[in-house]
Amino acid sequence: EESRKTIKPISYFSEIKQPAFFILPLICELNEALKNKQIHFQYQPIVDANTKVTDTLEALLRWQHPKYGPIPPQDFIYSLESTTFINKLTYWVVEENVDKLMELQSIDRDLRLAVNISVANLQRETFSRQIEKILQSNNIPPSLLVFEITERGLLMDYAEILHNLEHLHEMGIQISIDDFGTGNTTIETISKVHIDSIKLDKVFFDNFSENRINQKIVSGVISLGRNLNIKTIAEGIEEAETAEMLRKLGVDYIQGYLYARPMDFGKVKTWLAEQIS
Ligand code: C2E
Ligand code: CA
Ligand code: CA
Ligand code: CA
């Protein structure tokens, strides 16, 4: 029984965790992948809990490896977070998406685009300035961009993180805390920097209608958000009943298969156009 539990599905990169000599080949492969367009994005809508109108699209990385097939993002991103390559990847993610963001404005003005960034990015002194340059050279209004920040592992350089967050906020980029409740972001962090929204992790919503404890936790976080003027987003919502309960609890936004799965850019444009008409 015990040994069966420890068997995990094996994928090529998920086994590669700490040793640097294993991460190096991954970085080489990724460099190739970026050049050869093996990496693209899917976009998942985040909808207003009441009106169900799309407020934001979240860009999710997809790596189609020629030999190993699709590699889930967490299988390579977590390993990269201990290297400076994570910065290169994030700049690339932002650059790839700024054009898309402008293109989307012709369908829905003021539609926002969210990208995932790692807290490791914020430890880089020049991070916010680099982002500022990308936005300026592409003429992008920063308020249309949302950074969803996930915090895994230990915080290394707290002062640098706060400084970067402050600058991103001053620029007008929306700051969202991802995986709230399961990541390492504390309520103290929320008191120190400007946060626009928090995303409640999908672990809270498994069997939500029967889980009284999770209902109370979620309700508490929603009230906390209300009091601090922070929007709340529930992610991973698959059932209409859960969505309805969340709406009654006062959650601001909902994301999940119930409304839409992640879609290719072409498909999401059609989806948006249909939603508007
Ligand atoms: P995340 O940011 O928490 O994204 C949510 C994940 O849940 C996505 O998985 C999404 O496809 C999935 N999902 C959405 N709705 C539902 C639902 O109703 N039910 C279920 N079961 N799943 C749902 P995905 O795309 O595999 O991404 C996994 C993680 O990889 C993301 O978690 C994020 O932490 C990371 N990631 C993805 N793209 C990027 C990126 O460009 N940069 C960075 N740093 N991390 C990324
Ligand atoms: Ca809008
Ligand atoms: Ca996210
Ligand atoms: Ca999450």
PDB file of C-alpha atoms in Angstrom, residues 180-181 187 190 198-200 204 215-227 230-232:
ATOM      1  CA  PHE A 180      -3.334  31.709  -2.049  1.00  0.00           C
ATOM      2  CA  GLY A 181      -3.664  29.399   0.911  1.00  0.00           C
ATOM      3  CA  ILE A 187      -0.922  37.788   5.381  1.00  0.00           C
ATOM      4  CA  ILE A 190      -0.241  41.457   1.961  1.00  0.00           C
ATOM      5  CA  ILE A 198      -5.740  36.960  -4.600  1.00  0.00           C
ATOM      6  CA  LYS A 199      -6.474  33.655  -6.291  1.00  0.00           C
ATOM      7  CA  LEU A 200      -7.852  30.995  -4.017  1.00  0.00           C
ATOM      8  CA  PHE A 204     -10.294  24.454  -1.506  1.00  0.00           C
ATOM      9  CA  GLN A 215     -16.403  26.968   3.034  1.00  0.00           C
ATOM     10  CA  LYS A 216     -15.485  28.874   6.193  1.00  0.00           C
ATOM     11  CA  ILE A 217     -11.873  29.398   5.095  1.00  0.00           C
ATOM     12  CA  VAL A 218     -12.953  30.661   1.698  1.00  0.00           C
ATOM     13  CA  SER A 219     -15.607  32.901   3.219  1.00  0.00           C
ATOM     14  CA  GLY A 220     -12.970  34.318   5.591  1.00  0.00           C
ATOM     15  CA  VAL A 221     -10.547  35.079   2.775  1.00  0.00           C
ATOM     16  CA  ILE A 222     -13.314  36.775   0.782  1.00  0.00           C
ATOM     17  CA  SER A 223     -14.132  39.018   3.786  1.00  0.00           C
ATOM     18  CA  LEU A 224     -10.465  39.743   4.300  1.00  0.00           C
ATOM     19  CA  GLY A 225     -10.256  40.786   0.650  1.00  0.00           C
ATOM     20  CA  ARG A 226     -13.323  42.999   1.013  1.00  0.00           C
ATOM     21  CA  ASN A 227     -11.881  44.741   4.053  1.00  0.00           C
ATOM     22  CA  ILE A 230      -8.392  43.160  -2.607  1.00  0.00           C
ATOM     23  CA  LYS A 231     -10.398  41.275  -5.245  1.00  0.00           C
ATOM     24  CA  THR A 232     -10.829  37.527  -4.835  1.00  0.00           C
TER      25      THR A 232
END
